Amino acid sequence: AQRVTQVQPTGSSQWGEEVTLDCSYETSEYFYRIFWYRQLFSGEMVFLIYQPSFDTQNQRSGRYSVVFQKSFKSISLVISASQPEDSGTYFCALSELYNTNTGKLTFGDGTVLTVKP
Amino acid sequence: DPKIIQKPKYLVAVTGSEKILICEQYLGHNAMYWYRQSAKKPLEFMFSYSYQKLMDNQTASSRFQPQSSKKNHLDLQITALKPDDSATYFCASSQGDRGVANERLFFGHGTKLSVL
């Protein structure tokens, strides 16, 4: 069964600092993807970045990047030059490609990030 | 402008009543989903539809029934409401075509349901 764990319920940083949010997961599938979403204070879920399991290269998108440690089944989201607007709840989610057409994501509990000015 | 419209944004219901949560997406996507976020719980997958056909149902209770009248609509009917049903219900969509799974999901703003 799939499971996603985010052990940091909260995190904080100062404006301009690099922030790392951790996530670990459990899956028996070979092909899967890990997504990162951010939930704004309005409740809206915004996609940030994803990492396919078969890609050994860490993905990067703007100020977001991931550190993917497949053998440890862990992935970290790295936010460079954090800004107060980055504050919100960050969710890690697992998608197993074997479950074709389901679109099912398994989410972690989230990490509430506060970036101080 | 929001591309996934959920109505209403807030909903208060009494125990035992029935409500319908509305979702329309204007992204031209073929797949739509419902997720639920209860207090102190992670976002939970409920249903997925592709081309208006049910693809997956992870909801144990038959009180939750998705309804798809058009390709870009996926409403959620909840009957015999219970206080435990109180949660924010998110509609989502993806490009996903048949045979292509687990695309990037786009979420609506959610409907916050409170059952008294």
PDB file of N, CA and C in Angstrom, chain B residues 34-86:
ATOM      1  N   TRP B  34     -12.591  13.975  -7.387  1.00  0.00           N
ATOM      2  CA  TRP B  34     -12.988  14.567  -6.116  1.00  0.00           C
ATOM      3  C   TRP B  34     -12.027  14.092  -5.036  1.00  0.00           C
ATOM      4  N   TYR B  35     -11.585  15.062  -4.232  1.00  0.00           N
ATOM      5  CA  TYR B  35     -10.756  14.795  -3.067  1.00  0.00           C
ATOM      6  C   TYR B  35     -11.429  15.440  -1.859  1.00  0.00           C
ATOM      7  N   ARG B  36     -11.110  14.904  -0.696  1.00  0.00           N
ATOM      8  CA  ARG B  36     -11.664  15.450   0.542  1.00  0.00           C
ATOM      9  C   ARG B  36     -10.537  15.746   1.514  1.00  0.00           C
ATOM     10  N   GLN B  37     -10.650  16.884   2.177  1.00  0.00           N
ATOM     11  CA  GLN B  37      -9.669  17.258   3.193  1.00  0.00           C
ATOM     12  C   GLN B  37     -10.396  17.504   4.497  1.00  0.00           C
ATOM     13  N   SER B  38     -10.289  16.545   5.412  1.00  0.00           N
ATOM     14  CA  SER B  38     -10.909  16.681   6.724  1.00  0.00           C
ATOM     15  C   SER B  38      -9.907  17.301   7.683  1.00  0.00           C
ATOM     16  N   ALA B  39     -10.421  17.802   8.777  1.00  0.00           N
ATOM     17  CA  ALA B  39      -9.543  18.427   9.767  1.00  0.00           C
ATOM     18  C   ALA B  39      -8.510  17.412  10.250  1.00  0.00           C
ATOM     19  N   LYS B  40      -7.271  17.834  10.266  1.00  0.00           N
ATOM     20  CA  LYS B  40      -6.165  17.018  10.784  1.00  0.00           C
ATOM     21  C   LYS B  40      -5.955  15.731  10.000  1.00  0.00           C
ATOM     22  N   LYS B  41      -6.380  15.705   8.749  1.00  0.00           N
ATOM     23  CA  LYS B  41      -6.129  14.555   7.892  1.00  0.00           C
ATOM     24  C   LYS B  41      -5.578  15.034   6.565  1.00  0.00           C
ATOM     25  N   PRO B  42      -4.797  14.213   5.908  1.00  0.00           N
ATOM     26  CA  PRO B  42      -4.312  14.621   4.593  1.00  0.00           C
ATOM     27  C   PRO B  42      -5.422  14.583   3.561  1.00  0.00           C
ATOM     28  N   LEU B  43      -5.185  15.196   2.454  1.00  0.00           N
ATOM     29  CA  LEU B  43      -6.131  15.170   1.344  1.00  0.00           C
ATOM     30  C   LEU B  43      -6.343  13.716   0.915  1.00  0.00           C
ATOM     31  N   GLU B  44      -7.619  13.333   0.786  1.00  0.00           N
ATOM     32  CA  GLU B  44      -7.934  11.943   0.451  1.00  0.00           C
ATOM     33  C   GLU B  44      -8.633  11.854  -0.895  1.00  0.00           C
ATOM     34  N   PHE B  45      -8.174  10.935  -1.717  1.00  0.00           N
ATOM     35  CA  PHE B  45      -8.799  10.678  -3.002  1.00  0.00           C
ATOM     36  C   PHE B  45     -10.165  10.033  -2.788  1.00  0.00           C
ATOM     37  N   MET B  46     -11.160  10.511  -3.558  1.00  0.00           N
ATOM     38  CA  MET B  46     -12.498   9.918  -3.471  1.00  0.00           C
ATOM     39  C   MET B  46     -12.876   9.211  -4.777  1.00  0.00           C
ATOM     40  N   PHE B  47     -12.929   9.962  -5.865  1.00  0.00           N
ATOM     41  CA  PHE B  47     -13.371   9.418  -7.151  1.00  0.00           C
ATOM     42  C   PHE B  47     -12.517   9.962  -8.288  1.00  0.00           C
ATOM     43  N   SER B  48     -12.470   9.200  -9.375  1.00  0.00           N
ATOM     44  CA  SER B  48     -11.925   9.743 -10.607  1.00  0.00           C
ATOM     45  C   SER B  48     -12.829   9.345 -11.766  1.00  0.00           C
ATOM     46  N   TYR B  49     -13.000  10.263 -12.695  1.00  0.00           N
ATOM     47  CA  TYR B  49     -13.794  10.061 -13.885  1.00  0.00           C
ATOM     48  C   TYR B  49     -12.936  10.389 -15.095  1.00  0.00           C
ATOM     49  N   SER B  50     -13.103   9.596 -16.130  1.00  0.00           N
ATOM     50  CA  SER B  50     -12.448   9.888 -17.387  1.00  0.00           C
ATOM     51  C   SER B  50     -13.500   9.761 -18.488  1.00  0.00           C
ATOM     52  N   TYR B  51     -13.638  10.803 -19.283  1.00  0.00           N
ATOM     53  CA  TYR B  51     -14.685  10.821 -20.313  1.00  0.00           C
ATOM     54  C   TYR B  51     -16.042  10.441 -19.726  1.00  0.00           C
ATOM     55  N   GLN B  52     -16.340  11.010 -18.576  1.00  0.00           N
ATOM     56  CA  GLN B  52     -17.623  10.835 -17.895  1.00  0.00           C
ATOM     57  C   GLN B  52     -17.880   9.421 -17.409  1.00  0.00           C
ATOM     58  N   LYS B  53     -16.843   8.615 -17.360  1.00  0.00           N
ATOM     59  CA  LYS B  53     -17.011   7.261 -16.830  1.00  0.00           C
ATOM     60  C   LYS B  53     -16.190   7.110 -15.561  1.00  0.00           C
ATOM     61  N   LEU B  54     -16.782   6.451 -14.574  1.00  0.00           N
ATOM     62  CA  LEU B  54     -16.093   6.234 -13.314  1.00  0.00           C
ATOM     63  C   LEU B  54     -14.874   5.348 -13.524  1.00  0.00           C
ATOM     64  N   MET B  55     -13.718   5.830 -13.075  1.00  0.00           N
ATOM     65  CA  MET B  55     -12.492   5.053 -13.205  1.00  0.00           C
ATOM     66  C   MET B  55     -12.074   4.435 -11.878  1.00  0.00           C
ATOM     67  N   ASP B  56     -12.286   5.166 -10.797  1.00  0.00           N
ATOM     68  CA  ASP B  56     -11.874   4.645  -9.503  1.00  0.00           C
ATOM     69  C   ASP B  56     -12.749   5.254  -8.421  1.00  0.00           C
ATOM     70  N   ASN B  57     -13.098   4.448  -7.450  1.00  0.00           N
ATOM     71  CA  ASN B  57     -13.914   4.877  -6.331  1.00  0.00           C
ATOM     72  C   ASN B  57     -13.261   4.379  -5.060  1.00  0.00           C
ATOM     73  N   GLN B  58     -12.767   5.323  -4.236  1.00  0.00           N
ATOM     74  CA  GLN B  58     -12.120   4.941  -2.992  1.00  0.00           C
ATOM     75  C   GLN B  58     -12.973   5.346  -1.789  1.00  0.00           C
ATOM     76  N   THR B  59     -14.228   5.607  -2.057  1.00  0.00           N
ATOM     77  CA  THR B  59     -15.128   6.027  -0.985  1.00  0.00           C
ATOM     78  C   THR B  59     -15.968   4.830  -0.553  1.00  0.00           C
ATOM     79  N   ALA B  60     -15.885   4.510   0.705  1.00  0.00           N
ATOM     80  CA  ALA B  60     -16.561   3.307   1.190  1.00  0.00           C
ATOM     81  C   ALA B  60     -18.074   3.452   1.192  1.00  0.00           C
ATOM     82  N   SER B  61     -18.527   4.669   1.399  1.00  0.00           N
ATOM     83  CA  SER B  61     -19.958   4.870   1.576  1.00  0.00           C
ATOM     84  C   SER B  61     -20.660   5.194   0.267  1.00  0.00           C
ATOM     85  N   SER B  62     -21.815   4.547   0.063  1.00  0.00           N
ATOM     86  CA  SER B  62     -22.631   4.829  -1.125  1.00  0.00           C
ATOM     87  C   SER B  62     -23.384   6.140  -0.976  1.00  0.00           C
ATOM     88  N   ARG B  63     -23.244   6.801   0.169  1.00  0.00           N
ATOM     89  CA  ARG B  63     -23.901   8.095   0.345  1.00  0.00           C
ATOM     90  C   ARG B  63     -23.262   9.167  -0.538  1.00  0.00           C
ATOM     91  N   PHE B  64     -22.079   8.860  -1.025  1.00  0.00           N
ATOM     92  CA  PHE B  64     -21.370   9.801  -1.900  1.00  0.00           C
ATOM     93  C   PHE B  64     -21.519   9.321  -3.341  1.00  0.00           C
ATOM     94  N   GLN B  65     -22.172  10.123  -4.157  1.00  0.00           N
ATOM     95  CA  GLN B  65     -22.419   9.742  -5.540  1.00  0.00           C
ATOM     96  C   GLN B  65     -22.000  10.865  -6.479  1.00  0.00           C
ATOM     97  N   PRO B  66     -20.981  10.637  -7.306  1.00  0.00           N
ATOM     98  CA  PRO B  66     -20.631  11.639  -8.305  1.00  0.00           C
ATOM     99  C   PRO B  66     -21.643  11.619  -9.439  1.00  0.00           C
ATOM    100  N   GLN B  67     -21.835  12.778 -10.054  1.00  0.00           N
ATOM    101  CA  GLN B  67     -22.773  12.888 -11.167  1.00  0.00           C
ATOM    102  C   GLN B  67     -22.119  13.708 -12.270  1.00  0.00           C
ATOM    103  N   SER B  68     -22.043  13.130 -13.463  1.00  0.00           N
ATOM    104  CA  SER B  68     -21.399  13.825 -14.566  1.00  0.00           C
ATOM    105  C   SER B  68     -22.378  13.995 -15.716  1.00  0.00           C
ATOM    106  N   SER B  69     -22.973  15.189 -15.818  1.00  0.00           N
ATOM    107  CA  SER B  69     -23.952  15.447 -16.864  1.00  0.00           C
ATOM    108  C   SER B  69     -23.269  15.882 -18.165  1.00  0.00           C
ATOM    109  N   LYS B  70     -22.083  16.452 -18.031  1.00  0.00           N
ATOM    110  CA  LYS B  70     -21.307  16.879 -19.201  1.00  0.00           C
ATOM    111  C   LYS B  70     -19.850  16.544 -18.947  1.00  0.00           C
ATOM    112  N   LYS B  71     -19.063  16.549 -19.998  1.00  0.00           N
ATOM    113  CA  LYS B  71     -17.664  16.163 -19.849  1.00  0.00           C
ATOM    114  C   LYS B  71     -16.923  17.067 -18.871  1.00  0.00           C
ATOM    115  N   ASN B  72     -17.338  18.342 -18.811  1.00  0.00           N
ATOM    116  CA  ASN B  72     -16.610  19.268 -17.942  1.00  0.00           C
ATOM    117  C   ASN B  72     -17.307  19.487 -16.600  1.00  0.00           C
ATOM    118  N   HIS B  73     -18.269  18.625 -16.271  1.00  0.00           N
ATOM    119  CA  HIS B  73     -18.967  18.719 -15.000  1.00  0.00           C
ATOM    120  C   HIS B  73     -18.774  17.438 -14.218  1.00  0.00           C
ATOM    121  N   LEU B  74     -18.506  17.600 -12.931  1.00  0.00           N
ATOM    122  CA  LEU B  74     -18.535  16.434 -12.048  1.00  0.00           C
ATOM    123  C   LEU B  74     -19.035  16.907 -10.703  1.00  0.00           C
ATOM    124  N   ASP B  75     -20.323  16.739 -10.469  1.00  0.00           N
ATOM    125  CA  ASP B  75     -20.915  17.132  -9.208  1.00  0.00           C
ATOM    126  C   ASP B  75     -20.825  15.987  -8.219  1.00  0.00           C
ATOM    127  N   LEU B  76     -20.959  16.319  -6.951  1.00  0.00           N
ATOM    128  CA  LEU B  76     -20.899  15.297  -5.897  1.00  0.00           C
ATOM    129  C   LEU B  76     -22.147  15.415  -5.038  1.00  0.00           C
ATOM    130  N   GLN B  77     -22.967  14.369  -5.090  1.00  0.00           N
ATOM    131  CA  GLN B  77     -24.171  14.331  -4.265  1.00  0.00           C
ATOM    132  C   GLN B  77     -23.860  13.560  -2.989  1.00  0.00           C
ATOM    133  N   ILE B  78     -24.209  14.155  -1.860  1.00  0.00           N
ATOM    134  CA  ILE B  78     -23.998  13.499  -0.579  1.00  0.00           C
ATOM    135  C   ILE B  78     -25.344  13.402   0.114  1.00  0.00           C
ATOM    136  N   THR B  79     -25.751  12.195   0.442  1.00  0.00           N
ATOM    137  CA  THR B  79     -27.046  11.983   1.093  1.00  0.00           C
ATOM    138  C   THR B  79     -26.849  11.605   2.560  1.00  0.00           C
ATOM    139  N   ALA B  80     -27.910  11.728   3.318  1.00  0.00           N
ATOM    140  CA  ALA B  80     -27.897  11.365   4.734  1.00  0.00           C
ATOM    141  C   ALA B  80     -26.648  11.903   5.433  1.00  0.00           C
ATOM    142  N   LEU B  81     -26.451  13.181   5.331  1.00  0.00           N
ATOM    143  CA  LEU B  81     -25.231  13.805   5.849  1.00  0.00           C
ATOM    144  C   LEU B  81     -25.015  13.555   7.335  1.00  0.00           C
ATOM    145  N   LYS B  82     -23.743  13.375   7.674  1.00  0.00           N
ATOM    146  CA  LYS B  82     -23.334  13.170   9.068  1.00  0.00           C
ATOM    147  C   LYS B  82     -22.314  14.231   9.450  1.00  0.00           C
ATOM    148  N   PRO B  83     -22.191  14.526  10.732  1.00  0.00           N
ATOM    149  CA  PRO B  83     -21.170  15.496  11.154  1.00  0.00           C
ATOM    150  C   PRO B  83     -19.752  15.113  10.688  1.00  0.00           C
ATOM    151  N   ASP B  84     -19.471  13.818  10.605  1.00  0.00           N
ATOM    152  CA  ASP B  84     -18.151  13.357  10.135  1.00  0.00           C
ATOM    153  C   ASP B  84     -17.882  13.689   8.679  1.00  0.00           C
ATOM    154  N   ASP B  85     -18.926  14.055   7.954  1.00  0.00           N
ATOM    155  CA  ASP B  85     -18.752  14.442   6.548  1.00  0.00           C
ATOM    156  C   ASP B  85     -18.210  15.857   6.428  1.00  0.00           C
ATOM    157  N   SER B  86     -18.160  16.564   7.533  1.00  0.00           N
ATOM    158  CA  SER B  86     -17.643  17.936   7.514  1.00  0.00           C
ATOM    159  C   SER B  86     -16.194  17.923   7.035  1.00  0.00           C
TER     160      SER B  86
END
